């Protein structure tokens, strides 16, 4: 029976031993131990052909490729032939008999995967990992998404140990930073980039080779992939030879030079990971079990009773952050736990885009507010809506047919990402065609929770589930589900010092409680009894009796959303009469402070 050590260090040998057996016999081990992670351990600390895992998002899907699934090789020592499994490897051994009748050609799919975009610094699985790193046992990862330059600075391993682990001295790895997403057509062909969705991000990208059920995976899926690491230097040599031959004789290959660069990058920069198993991630909060939103009754029942008390503490914290405005803090909590739980035709149910207006211009307030949210949620991104960013950033992913890849954009985000749109940064000026397209894309994301990817000749719609918070001085130019006008009751002499002090006062254990609270509240199933439904209908008729214009169908829909989120925020999975009354009171307070304006882009104030 293979041991844990065998699986981590020599998975290919075990696969060969299990050749011909069922998938069940090969996959049981993933649930019993953890393995080194590409997210947290530098690539040069990992042993080639060892078992690793990678927490990632599927950024692109390449065309299927053919390989020798079964091949026969000549064994010169015994002067005999052996049938070998060709799975989970890029380079086969020497002595392959290409004329053998036992050769079986198989097909596999390749996914281009990147770290989950916008993961917060606190969101590292390193602290919970029991991974066994080979060959180093002295390295302790302490920060997520550290750049490779920093890895090299912290590298205190003796050079001899590195040489023994890799067989020879490998050149120092290079880090490629994410591009600025300009709209130049030659952007992807000038030099290789790692095509991260968000500008400025660093981390490993990986070509994941998928052998079974690849149709069950979708673009932008969050996965934890367990597989065999392949970083054979021969991969880079083969890529260079293919590129040179195509330059000499274009008929040698169907791929363009640009496509070869993208699909066969140096393994030292983009390693290959041959998938043995992939676990879809419903969320990427390391403080919760992976099955929290899959009716994990035991876990939910153990924490639901604590949600109300944690909510009170979080409300106090956010009230201080929002300069004493407890109503705005209430709505911010509702926003942070909102989630698209279903779709009715094209309408995404559960989204709750919040427009926090009244935010001061040219002050550190919005920057500090984002830092607070970044501390609370697993993944987030702040988009400063300056005129330059609107006119120059590529937000919508676009297909590059020359390199045959999907050029990423800032709106290619994983589910449950918090998108912070800072409209206070928008100055006077003219939006060009790119800016108009970006504003339109943001509007579609907010209203329909979808992004239309640009495939040149057509657009392809991709559904998403992204929490959008808009901060603005006046009412936002973008649509929203709810607008709350900020009314500070505190006026600290030094705003930046005050906000920094409020953040520092929160100890890590308290922040962890907030992080668990927000994720659990999103996962609770919610229902409304027939009795409460009837009471709500009667209340709606009563409210419209004197003034039919005072309560529209859209107003009722928003009120029901507020009531649902308010119940969930208190750890209640059904609406009560008290909850309905509390929601009505909140909405009355919000509307009383918001100047009545006409509907904009189909959304009520």
Coordinates of C-alpha atoms in Angstrom, one line a residue:
X1 CA 0.0 0.0 0.0
X2 CA 1.6 3.4 -1.0
X3 CA 2.4 5.7 1.9
X4 CA 1.8 9.4 2.1
X5 CA 5.5 9.9 1.5
X6 CA 5.4 7.8 -1.6
X7 CA 2.4 9.8 -3.0
X8 CA 4.1 13.1 -2.5
X9 CA 7.5 12.2 -3.8
X10 CA 6.9 9.6 -6.5
X11 CA 3.3 9.8 -7.7
X12 CA 4.3 8.7 -11.3
X13 CA 5.7 5.4 -9.9
X14 CA 2.4 4.8 -8.1
X15 CA 0.4 5.6 -11.1
X16 CA 2.4 3.1 -13.1
X17 CA 1.7 0.6 -10.4
X18 CA -2.0 1.3 -10.6
X19 CA -2.0 1.3 -14.4
X20 CA -5.3 -0.2 -15.5
X21 CA -7.1 0.1 -12.1
X22 CA -10.1 2.2 -11.5
X23 CA -10.1 5.9 -10.8
X24 CA -11.7 5.3 -7.4
X25 CA -8.6 3.3 -6.3
X26 CA -6.4 6.2 -7.4
X27 CA -8.2 9.1 -5.9
X28 CA -9.1 8.1 -2.4
X29 CA -5.9 9.5 -0.9
X30 CA -6.6 13.2 -1.5
X31 CA -9.0 13.3 1.4
X32 CA -6.4 12.0 4.0
X33 CA -3.5 14.4 3.8
X34 CA -2.4 17.7 2.4
X35 CA 0.3 18.4 -0.1
X36 CA 2.6 21.3 -0.9
X37 CA 0.9 24.3 -2.5
X38 CA 2.1 26.2 -5.5
X39 CA 0.4 29.2 -4.0
X40 CA 2.6 29.3 -0.9
X41 CA 5.8 27.4 -1.7
X42 CA 8.2 28.8 -4.3
X43 CA 8.6 26.6 -7.4
X44 CA 12.3 26.0 -6.9
X45 CA 11.6 24.4 -3.5
X46 CA 9.3 21.8 -5.0
X47 CA 10.6 18.5 -6.4
X48 CA 9.9 17.8 -10.1
X49 CA 7.3 15.1 -10.7
X50 CA 6.1 15.4 -7.1
X51 CA 2.5 15.8 -6.0
X52 CA 1.4 19.4 -5.4
X53 CA -1.8 21.4 -5.2
X54 CA -2.8 24.7 -6.7
X55 CA -5.6 27.0 -5.6
X56 CA -6.6 28.8 -8.8
X57 CA -9.1 30.2 -11.2
X58 CA -9.5 28.9 -14.8
X59 CA -8.5 31.9 -16.9
X60 CA -8.5 30.3 -20.3
X61 CA -9.1 26.9 -22.0
X62 CA -6.9 25.9 -24.8
X63 CA -7.7 23.4 -27.6
X64 CA -7.4 19.7 -26.8
X65 CA -4.1 18.0 -27.5
X66 CA -3.1 14.5 -28.4
X67 CA -0.6 12.4 -26.5
X68 CA 0.5 8.7 -26.2
X69 CA -1.9 7.4 -23.6
X70 CA -0.3 3.9 -23.8
X71 CA 3.1 3.2 -25.4
X72 CA 5.6 0.4 -25.7
X73 CA 9.2 0.8 -24.9
X74 CA 12.3 -1.4 -25.4
X75 CA 14.2 -2.3 -22.2
X76 CA 17.8 -2.7 -23.3
X77 CA 18.8 -4.4 -20.0
X78 CA 16.3 -7.2 -20.2
X79 CA 16.0 -7.1 -24.0
X80 CA 12.2 -7.1 -23.6
X81 CA 9.3 -4.7 -24.2
X82 CA 7.2 -3.0 -21.6
X83 CA 3.8 -1.4 -22.0
X84 CA 3.7 2.0 -20.2
X85 CA 1.0 4.5 -19.2
X86 CA 1.6 7.9 -20.9
X87 CA -0.7 9.9 -18.6
X88 CA 0.5 12.6 -16.3
X89 CA 3.8 13.3 -18.0
X90 CA 5.0 15.7 -20.7
X91 CA 8.2 13.8 -21.7
X92 CA 8.3 10.0 -22.1
X93 CA 11.4 7.9 -21.5
X94 CA 13.8 7.0 -24.3
X95 CA 13.4 3.8 -26.3
X96 CA 9.7 4.3 -27.3
X97 CA 8.7 1.9 -30.1
X98 CA 6.6 4.2 -32.3
X99 CA 5.7 1.4 -34.6
X100 CA 4.1 -0.7 -31.8
X101 CA 0.5 -1.9 -32.3
X102 CA 0.0 -1.4 -28.6
X103 CA 0.4 2.4 -28.9
X104 CA -2.9 4.2 -28.0
X105 CA -3.4 7.9 -28.8
X106 CA -5.4 9.8 -26.2
X107 CA -6.7 13.3 -25.8
X108 CA -6.4 15.7 -22.9
X109 CA -7.4 19.3 -22.3
X110 CA -5.3 22.2 -21.2
X111 CA -6.5 24.9 -18.8
X112 CA -4.5 28.1 -18.2
X113 CA -4.9 28.8 -14.5
X114 CA -3.9 31.7 -12.4
X115 CA -4.2 32.4 -8.7
X116 CA -7.7 33.6 -7.6
X117 CA -7.7 37.3 -8.5
X118 CA -7.6 39.8 -5.7
X119 CA -7.1 37.4 -2.8
X120 CA -6.5 39.4 0.3
X121 CA -3.2 39.2 2.2
X122 CA -4.8 37.5 5.1
X123 CA -6.3 34.9 2.9
X124 CA -3.4 32.4 2.9
X125 CA -3.9 28.7 3.4
X126 CA -0.2 28.4 4.5
X127 CA -1.2 28.7 8.1
X128 CA -3.6 25.7 7.9
X129 CA -1.4 23.6 5.6
X130 CA 0.2 20.4 6.8
X131 CA 2.1 20.2 3.6
X132 CA 5.4 18.4 3.5
X133 CA 7.8 20.4 1.3
X134 CA 10.5 18.5 -0.6
X135 CA 13.5 18.9 -0.3
X136 CA 13.5 21.9 2.1
X137 CA 12.1 21.4 5.6
X138 CA 13.3 24.8 6.9
X139 CA 11.1 27.0 4.7
X140 CA 8.0 28.4 6.3
X141 CA 5.8 30.4 4.0
X142 CA 4.6 33.5 5.7
X143 CA 2.9 35.6 3.1
X144 CA 0.6 34.8 0.3
X145 CA 1.4 35.8 -3.3
X146 CA 5.0 36.8 -2.5
X147 CA 7.0 37.8 -5.6
X148 CA 9.8 35.6 -6.8
X149 CA 12.3 38.4 -6.1
X150 CA 11.3 38.3 -2.4
X151 CA 11.5 34.5 -2.5
X152 CA 15.1 34.7 -3.7
X153 CA 16.0 37.2 -1.0
X154 CA 14.6 34.9 1.7
X155 CA 16.3 31.9 0.2
X156 CA 18.7 30.7 2.9
X157 CA 19.0 27.1 1.7
X158 CA 22.6 25.9 1.0
X159 CA 23.3 25.8 -2.8
X160 CA 24.3 22.1 -2.5
X161 CA 20.8 21.1 -1.3
X162 CA 19.3 22.9 -4.3
X163 CA 21.7 21.2 -6.7
X164 CA 20.9 17.8 -5.3
X165 CA 17.2 18.4 -5.5
X166 CA 17.1 19.5 -9.1
X167 CA 20.0 17.4 -10.4
X168 CA 21.8 20.5 -11.7
X169 CA 21.9 24.3 -11.1
X170 CA 18.9 25.9 -12.7
X171 CA 18.9 29.5 -13.7
X172 CA 17.3 32.0 -11.3
X173 CA 13.6 32.2 -12.0
X174 CA 12.1 35.4 -13.4
X175 CA 8.8 37.0 -12.4
X176 CA 6.6 38.6 -15.0
X177 CA 4.2 41.2 -13.6
X178 CA 0.7 41.5 -14.8
X179 CA 0.2 43.9 -17.7
X180 CA -1.6 47.2 -17.4
X181 CA -4.4 45.9 -19.7
X182 CA -3.9 48.5 -22.4
X183 CA -5.9 48.2 -25.6
X184 CA -3.0 47.8 -28.0
X185 CA -3.5 45.0 -30.5
X186 CA 0.1 43.9 -30.2
X187 CA -0.1 43.7 -26.4
X188 CA 0.1 39.9 -26.2
X189 CA 2.6 39.4 -29.0
X190 CA 5.4 41.6 -27.9
X191 CA 6.5 39.5 -25.0
X192 CA 5.2 36.7 -22.8
X193 CA 3.1 37.9 -19.9
X194 CA 1.2 35.8 -17.3
X195 CA -2.1 37.3 -18.3
X196 CA -3.4 38.0 -14.8
X197 CA -6.9 39.6 -14.7
X198 CA -5.9 42.4 -12.3
X199 CA -3.0 44.8 -13.0
X200 CA 0.0 44.5 -10.7
X201 CA -0.6 41.0 -9.4
X202 CA 2.2 38.5 -9.0
X203 CA 2.1 34.8 -8.5
X204 CA 2.4 31.5 -10.3
X205 CA 0.5 30.7 -13.4
X206 CA 0.1 27.1 -14.5
X207 CA -0.9 25.0 -17.4
X208 CA -3.2 22.3 -16.0
X209 CA -3.5 19.2 -18.1
X210 CA -6.9 17.6 -17.6
X211 CA -7.5 13.9 -18.5
X212 CA -11.1 13.3 -17.6
X213 CA -14.5 15.1 -17.4
X214 CA -13.1 18.4 -18.6
X215 CA -16.5 19.4 -19.8
X216 CA -17.6 19.7 -16.1
X217 CA -15.2 22.7 -15.7
X218 CA -16.1 26.2 -16.8
X219 CA -14.1 29.4 -17.4
X220 CA -13.6 31.4 -14.2
X221 CA -14.2 28.4 -12.0
X222 CA -12.3 28.4 -8.6
X223 CA -10.5 25.1 -8.2
X224 CA -8.1 23.4 -5.9
X225 CA -6.1 21.1 -8.2
X226 CA -4.1 18.2 -7.1
X227 CA -1.6 17.0 -9.6
X228 CA 1.9 16.0 -10.7
X229 CA 4.3 18.9 -11.2
X230 CA 6.2 19.0 -14.5
X231 CA 9.0 21.5 -14.9
X232 CA 11.2 19.5 -17.3
X233 CA 13.7 21.9 -19.0
X234 CA 13.2 19.9 -22.1
X235 CA 9.8 21.5 -22.5
X236 CA 11.5 24.9 -23.1
X237 CA 14.0 23.3 -25.6
X238 CA 11.1 21.7 -27.5
X239 CA 9.3 25.0 -27.6
X240 CA 12.3 26.8 -28.9
X241 CA 12.9 24.2 -31.6
X242 CA 9.3 24.4 -32.7
X243 CA 9.5 28.2 -32.9
X244 CA 12.7 28.1 -34.9
X245 CA 11.4 25.4 -37.4
X246 CA 8.2 27.4 -38.0
X247 CA 10.3 30.5 -38.8
X248 CA 12.3 28.5 -41.3
X249 CA 9.4 26.7 -42.8
X250 CA 5.9 27.8 -41.8
X251 CA 4.4 24.6 -43.2
X252 CA 6.1 22.7 -40.3
X253 CA 3.4 23.6 -37.9
X254 CA -0.1 25.0 -37.9
X255 CA 0.5 27.2 -34.8
X256 CA 1.7 30.8 -35.2
X257 CA 4.9 31.9 -33.3
X258 CA 2.7 34.0 -31.0
X259 CA 0.5 30.9 -30.2
X260 CA 3.6 28.8 -29.5
X261 CA 4.8 31.4 -27.0
X262 CA 1.5 31.4 -25.2
X263 CA 0.7 27.6 -25.3
X264 CA 4.3 26.4 -24.7
X265 CA 5.9 28.9 -22.3
X266 CA 9.1 28.0 -20.4
X267 CA 8.3 25.5 -17.7
X268 CA 10.4 27.5 -15.2
X269 CA 8.0 30.4 -15.6
X270 CA 4.7 28.5 -16.2
X271 CA 4.9 25.0 -14.8
X272 CA 2.7 22.1 -16.0
X273 CA 0.4 20.4 -13.5
X274 CA -1.1 17.1 -14.6
X275 CA -4.4 16.9 -12.8
X276 CA -5.2 13.8 -10.7
X277 CA -8.1 15.4 -8.9
X278 CA -9.7 18.9 -8.7
X279 CA -12.0 20.1 -6.0
X280 CA -14.4 22.9 -7.0
X281 CA -14.3 25.8 -4.5
X282 CA -17.6 27.2 -3.5
X283 CA -15.7 29.9 -1.5
X284 CA -12.0 30.6 -0.8
X285 CA -12.2 31.5 2.8
X286 CA -9.6 29.4 4.6
X287 CA -11.3 29.8 7.9
X288 CA -14.3 27.7 6.9
X289 CA -14.7 24.1 5.7
X290 CA -15.2 23.7 2.0
X291 CA -18.7 22.3 2.4
X292 CA -20.1 25.2 4.4
X293 CA -22.5 26.2 1.6
X294 CA -23.5 22.6 0.8
X295 CA -25.9 22.0 3.6
X296 CA -23.2 21.2 6.1
X297 CA -25.7 21.1 8.9
X298 CA -23.3 20.3 11.7
X299 CA -21.0 23.2 11.0
X300 CA -23.8 25.7 10.4
X301 CA -25.7 24.8 13.5
X302 CA -22.6 25.3 15.6
X303 CA -22.0 28.9 14.4
X304 CA -25.5 30.2 13.7
X305 CA -26.2 30.9 17.3
X306 CA -23.1 33.2 17.5
X307 CA -24.0 35.3 14.4
X308 CA -26.2 37.8 16.2
X309 CA -23.5 38.7 18.8
X310 CA -20.8 38.9 16.1
X311 CA -23.1 41.1 14.0
X312 CA -23.4 43.6 16.9
X313 CA -19.6 43.8 17.2
X314 CA -19.2 44.2 13.4
X315 CA -21.9 46.9 13.3
X316 CA -20.0 48.9 16.0
X317 CA -16.8 48.5 14.1
X318 CA -18.2 49.6 10.7
X319 CA -20.1 52.5 12.4
X320 CA -16.7 53.8 13.6
X321 CA -15.3 53.3 10.1
X322 CA -18.2 55.2 8.6
X323 CA -17.7 58.2 11.0
X324 CA -20.6 57.3 13.3
X325 CA -23.2 56.6 10.7
X326 CA -24.9 53.4 12.0
X327 CA -27.5 53.3 9.2
X328 CA -24.8 53.2 6.6
X329 CA -23.1 50.5 8.6
X330 CA -26.3 48.4 8.6
X331 CA -26.6 48.6 4.8
X332 CA -22.9 47.8 4.4
X333 CA -23.3 44.6 6.3
X334 CA -26.3 43.7 4.1
X335 CA -24.3 44.3 1.1
X336 CA -21.3 42.2 2.2
X337 CA -23.4 39.1 2.8
X338 CA -25.4 39.5 -0.4
X339 CA -25.1 36.7 -2.9
X340 CA -26.8 35.7 -6.2
X341 CA -28.6 32.6 -5.0
X342 CA -30.8 32.0 -8.2
X343 CA -31.6 33.3 -11.6
X344 CA -35.1 33.9 -12.9
X345 CA -34.8 34.2 -16.7
X346 CA -32.2 37.0 -17.0
X347 CA -32.8 38.4 -13.5
X348 CA -30.1 37.5 -10.9
X349 CA -31.9 37.1 -7.6
X350 CA -30.0 38.1 -4.4
X351 CA -27.6 40.7 -5.7
X352 CA -27.4 43.9 -3.7
X353 CA -25.3 46.6 -5.2
X354 CA -24.8 49.4 -2.7
X355 CA -24.1 53.1 -3.7
X356 CA -22.6 54.9 -0.7
X357 CA -23.0 58.5 -1.7
X358 CA -21.8 61.6 0.3
X359 CA -18.2 60.3 0.4
X360 CA -15.7 63.2 0.6
X361 CA -13.7 64.0 -2.5
X362 CA -9.9 64.3 -2.3
X363 CA -9.7 62.6 1.1
X364 CA -8.3 59.3 2.3
X365 CA -11.8 58.1 3.3
X366 CA -12.6 55.8 0.4
X367 CA -9.0 54.3 0.4
X368 CA -9.3 53.4 4.1
X369 CA -12.9 52.1 3.6
X370 CA -11.5 49.7 0.9
X371 CA -8.7 48.6 3.3
X372 CA -11.4 47.7 5.8
X373 CA -13.3 45.6 3.3
X374 CA -10.1 44.0 2.1
X375 CA -9.5 42.9 5.7
X376 CA -13.0 41.3 5.9
X377 CA -13.5 39.4 2.6
X378 CA -11.3 36.7 0.9
X379 CA -11.1 38.5 -2.5
X380 CA -11.5 42.1 -3.5
X381 CA -10.4 44.7 -6.0
X382 CA -10.6 48.5 -5.9
X383 CA -11.2 50.2 -9.3
X384 CA -10.5 53.9 -9.2
X385 CA -12.8 55.3 -11.8
X386 CA -10.4 58.0 -12.9
X387 CA -10.8 59.3 -16.5
X388 CA -7.5 57.7 -17.4
X389 CA -8.5 54.3 -16.0
X390 CA -11.8 54.4 -17.8
X391 CA -10.3 55.2 -21.1
X392 CA -7.3 52.9 -20.9
X393 CA -8.0 49.8 -18.8
X394 CA -9.1 46.6 -20.6
X395 CA -12.0 45.6 -18.4
X396 CA -13.7 43.1 -20.7
X397 CA -11.7 40.0 -21.7
X398 CA -11.0 39.8 -25.4
X399 CA -10.1 36.9 -27.6
X400 CA -6.7 37.2 -29.4
X401 CA -7.0 35.0 -32.4
X402 CA -3.3 35.5 -33.4
X403 CA -2.1 34.0 -30.2
X404 CA -5.2 31.9 -29.8
X405 CA -5.8 32.9 -26.2
X406 CA -8.2 34.9 -24.1
X407 CA -6.7 38.2 -23.1
X408 CA -7.9 38.8 -19.5
X409 CA -9.5 42.0 -18.2
X410 CA -10.3 43.4 -14.8
X411 CA -13.8 42.1 -14.9
X412 CA -12.7 38.5 -15.3
X413 CA -13.2 37.7 -11.6
X414 CA -14.1 34.7 -9.6
X415 CA -17.5 34.4 -7.8
X416 CA -17.9 36.2 -4.5
X417 CA -15.3 38.8 -5.3
X418 CA -16.0 42.3 -3.8
X419 CA -15.6 44.9 -6.4
X420 CA -15.1 48.4 -5.0
X421 CA -15.8 51.1 -7.5
X422 CA -14.4 54.4 -6.3
X423 CA -16.3 57.1 -8.3
X424 CA -14.9 59.9 -6.2
X425 CA -11.8 59.6 -8.4
X426 CA -13.7 60.5 -11.5
X427 CA -12.7 63.9 -12.7
X428 CA -14.2 66.1 -15.5
X429 CA -13.3 65.1 -19.0
X430 CA -14.4 63.2 -22.0
X431 CA -14.9 59.4 -22.1
X432 CA -13.6 58.0 -25.4
X433 CA -14.9 54.8 -27.0
X434 CA -13.0 52.5 -24.6
X435 CA -14.3 54.5 -21.7
X436 CA -17.9 54.2 -22.9
X437 CA -17.5 50.5 -23.4
X438 CA -16.1 50.1 -19.9
X439 CA -18.9 52.1 -18.3
X440 CA -21.4 50.0 -20.2
X441 CA -19.7 46.8 -19.1
X442 CA -19.8 47.9 -15.4
X443 CA -23.5 48.7 -15.8
X444 CA -24.3 45.3 -17.2
X445 CA -22.3 43.6 -14.5
X446 CA -24.3 45.5 -11.8
X447 CA -27.7 45.1 -13.4
X448 CA -27.5 41.6 -14.8
X449 CA -24.4 40.0 -13.1
X450 CA -22.9 39.2 -16.5
X451 CA -19.9 40.2 -18.6
X452 CA -20.0 40.1 -22.4
X453 CA -16.5 38.9 -23.5
X454 CA -15.3 40.3 -26.7
X455 CA -14.7 37.6 -29.4
X456 CA -14.3 40.2 -32.2
X457 CA -17.0 38.8 -34.4
X458 CA -19.5 38.3 -31.6
X459 CA -19.9 38.6 -27.9
X460 CA -20.2 35.7 -25.5
X461 CA -22.1 36.2 -22.2
X462 CA -20.6 34.9 -19.0
X463 CA -22.6 35.0 -15.8
X464 CA -20.9 36.1 -12.6
X465 CA -21.6 36.7 -8.9
X466 CA -19.7 39.8 -7.9
X467 CA -20.5 42.1 -5.0
X468 CA -20.3 45.7 -6.2
X469 CA -19.9 48.7 -3.8
X470 CA -19.9 52.1 -5.3
X471 CA -18.6 55.2 -3.4
X472 CA -19.5 58.6 -4.8
X473 CA -19.9 62.2 -3.8
X474 CA -23.4 62.6 -5.3
X475 CA -25.5 59.9 -6.7
X476 CA -23.5 57.4 -8.8
X477 CA -23.7 57.6 -12.6
X478 CA -23.9 53.7 -12.4
X479 CA -27.0 51.8 -11.5
X480 CA -27.4 50.4 -8.1
X481 CA -29.9 48.4 -6.0
X482 CA -29.7 50.7 -3.1
X483 CA -28.4 54.2 -2.4
X484 CA -27.4 55.3 1.1
X485 CA -26.3 58.9 1.7
X486 CA -23.5 59.0 4.3
X487 CA -24.3 61.2 7.3
X488 CA -21.2 61.4 9.6
X489 CA -21.8 62.2 13.2
X490 CA -18.0 62.3 13.9
X491 CA -15.6 64.9 12.6
X492 CA -12.1 63.9 13.7
X493 CA -9.4 66.6 13.3
X494 CA -7.2 64.2 11.4
X495 CA -9.3 61.8 9.3
X496 CA -6.4 59.5 8.3
X497 CA -5.1 59.1 11.8
X498 CA -8.6 58.3 13.1
X499 CA -9.3 55.7 10.4
X500 CA -5.9 54.1 10.8
X501 CA -6.5 53.9 14.6
X502 CA -9.9 52.2 14.1
X503 CA -8.4 49.6 11.9
X504 CA -5.4 48.9 14.1
X505 CA -7.7 48.4 17.2
X506 CA -9.2 45.3 15.6
X507 CA -7.1 42.3 16.8
X508 CA -6.6 39.4 14.3
X509 CA -8.9 37.0 16.3
X510 CA -11.7 39.5 16.2
X511 CA -11.2 40.0 12.4
X512 CA -11.4 36.3 11.9
X513 CA -14.7 36.2 13.7
X514 CA -16.0 38.9 11.2
X515 CA -14.6 36.9 8.2
X516 CA -16.3 33.7 9.3
X517 CA -19.6 35.6 10.0
X518 CA -19.7 37.2 6.5
X519 CA -19.1 33.9 4.7
X520 CA -21.5 31.9 6.9
X521 CA -24.3 34.4 6.5
X522 CA -24.0 34.2 2.7
X523 CA -24.3 30.4 2.9
X524 CA -27.5 30.1 4.9
X525 CA -30.6 28.9 3.0
X526 CA -33.5 31.2 3.3
X527 CA -37.2 30.7 3.1
X528 CA -40.5 32.6 3.7
X529 CA -43.5 30.9 5.2
X530 CA -46.9 31.1 3.6
X531 CA -48.2 33.0 6.6
X532 CA -45.5 35.7 6.3
X533 CA -46.0 35.9 2.6
X534 CA -49.7 36.6 3.0
X535 CA -48.9 39.2 5.7
X536 CA -46.4 41.0 3.3
X537 CA -49.0 41.0 0.5
X538 CA -51.6 42.6 2.8
X539 CA -49.1 45.1 4.0
X540 CA -48.3 46.1 0.5
X541 CA -51.9 46.7 -0.4
X542 CA -52.3 48.7 2.8
X543 CA -49.3 50.9 2.0
X544 CA -50.6 51.7 -1.5
X545 CA -54.2 52.4 -0.3
X546 CA -53.7 56.1 0.3
X547 CA -51.0 56.8 -2.2
X548 CA -50.3 54.2 -5.0
X549 CA -47.1 56.0 -6.0
X550 CA -45.6 55.6 -2.5
X551 CA -44.8 51.9 -3.0
X552 CA -44.1 50.5 -6.4
X553 CA -43.4 46.9 -7.3
X554 CA -39.6 47.8 -7.5
X555 CA -39.9 49.2 -4.0
X556 CA -41.5 46.0 -2.7
X557 CA -38.8 43.9 -4.4
X558 CA -36.0 46.0 -2.7
X559 CA -37.8 45.8 0.7
X560 CA -38.0 42.1 0.4
X561 CA -34.3 42.0 -0.4
X562 CA -33.5 44.1 2.7
X563 CA -35.7 41.9 4.8
X564 CA -34.0 38.7 3.5
X565 CA -30.5 40.0 4.1
X566 CA -31.5 41.5 7.5
X567 CA -32.8 38.1 8.6
X568 CA -29.6 36.3 7.4
X569 CA -27.4 38.8 9.0
X570 CA -29.0 37.9 12.4
X571 CA -28.5 34.2 11.7
X572 CA -32.2 33.6 10.9
X573 CA -33.0 31.4 7.9
X574 CA -36.6 32.6 7.6
X575 CA -38.5 36.0 7.7
X576 CA -40.4 36.9 10.9
X577 CA -42.9 39.6 11.5
X578 CA -40.3 41.5 13.6
X579 CA -37.8 41.1 10.8
X580 CA -40.3 42.6 8.3
X581 CA -41.0 45.5 10.5
X582 CA -37.3 46.2 11.1
X583 CA -36.7 46.2 7.3
X584 CA -39.5 48.7 6.8
X585 CA -38.0 50.9 9.5
X586 CA -34.5 50.8 7.9
X587 CA -35.9 51.6 4.4
X588 CA -37.9 54.5 5.8
X589 CA -34.8 56.0 7.5
X590 CA -32.7 55.5 4.3
X591 CA -35.3 57.1 2.0
X592 CA -35.8 60.0 4.4
X593 CA -32.1 61.1 4.1
X594 CA -31.9 60.5 0.3
X595 CA -33.0 63.2 -2.1
X596 CA -35.9 61.9 -4.2
X597 CA -34.7 61.6 -7.8
X598 CA -36.1 60.0 -10.9
X599 CA -35.2 56.4 -11.7
X600 CA -31.7 56.1 -13.4
X601 CA -30.9 53.2 -15.6
X602 CA -33.9 51.2 -14.4
X603 CA -32.9 51.3 -10.7
X604 CA -34.8 53.1 -8.0
X605 CA -32.9 55.3 -5.5

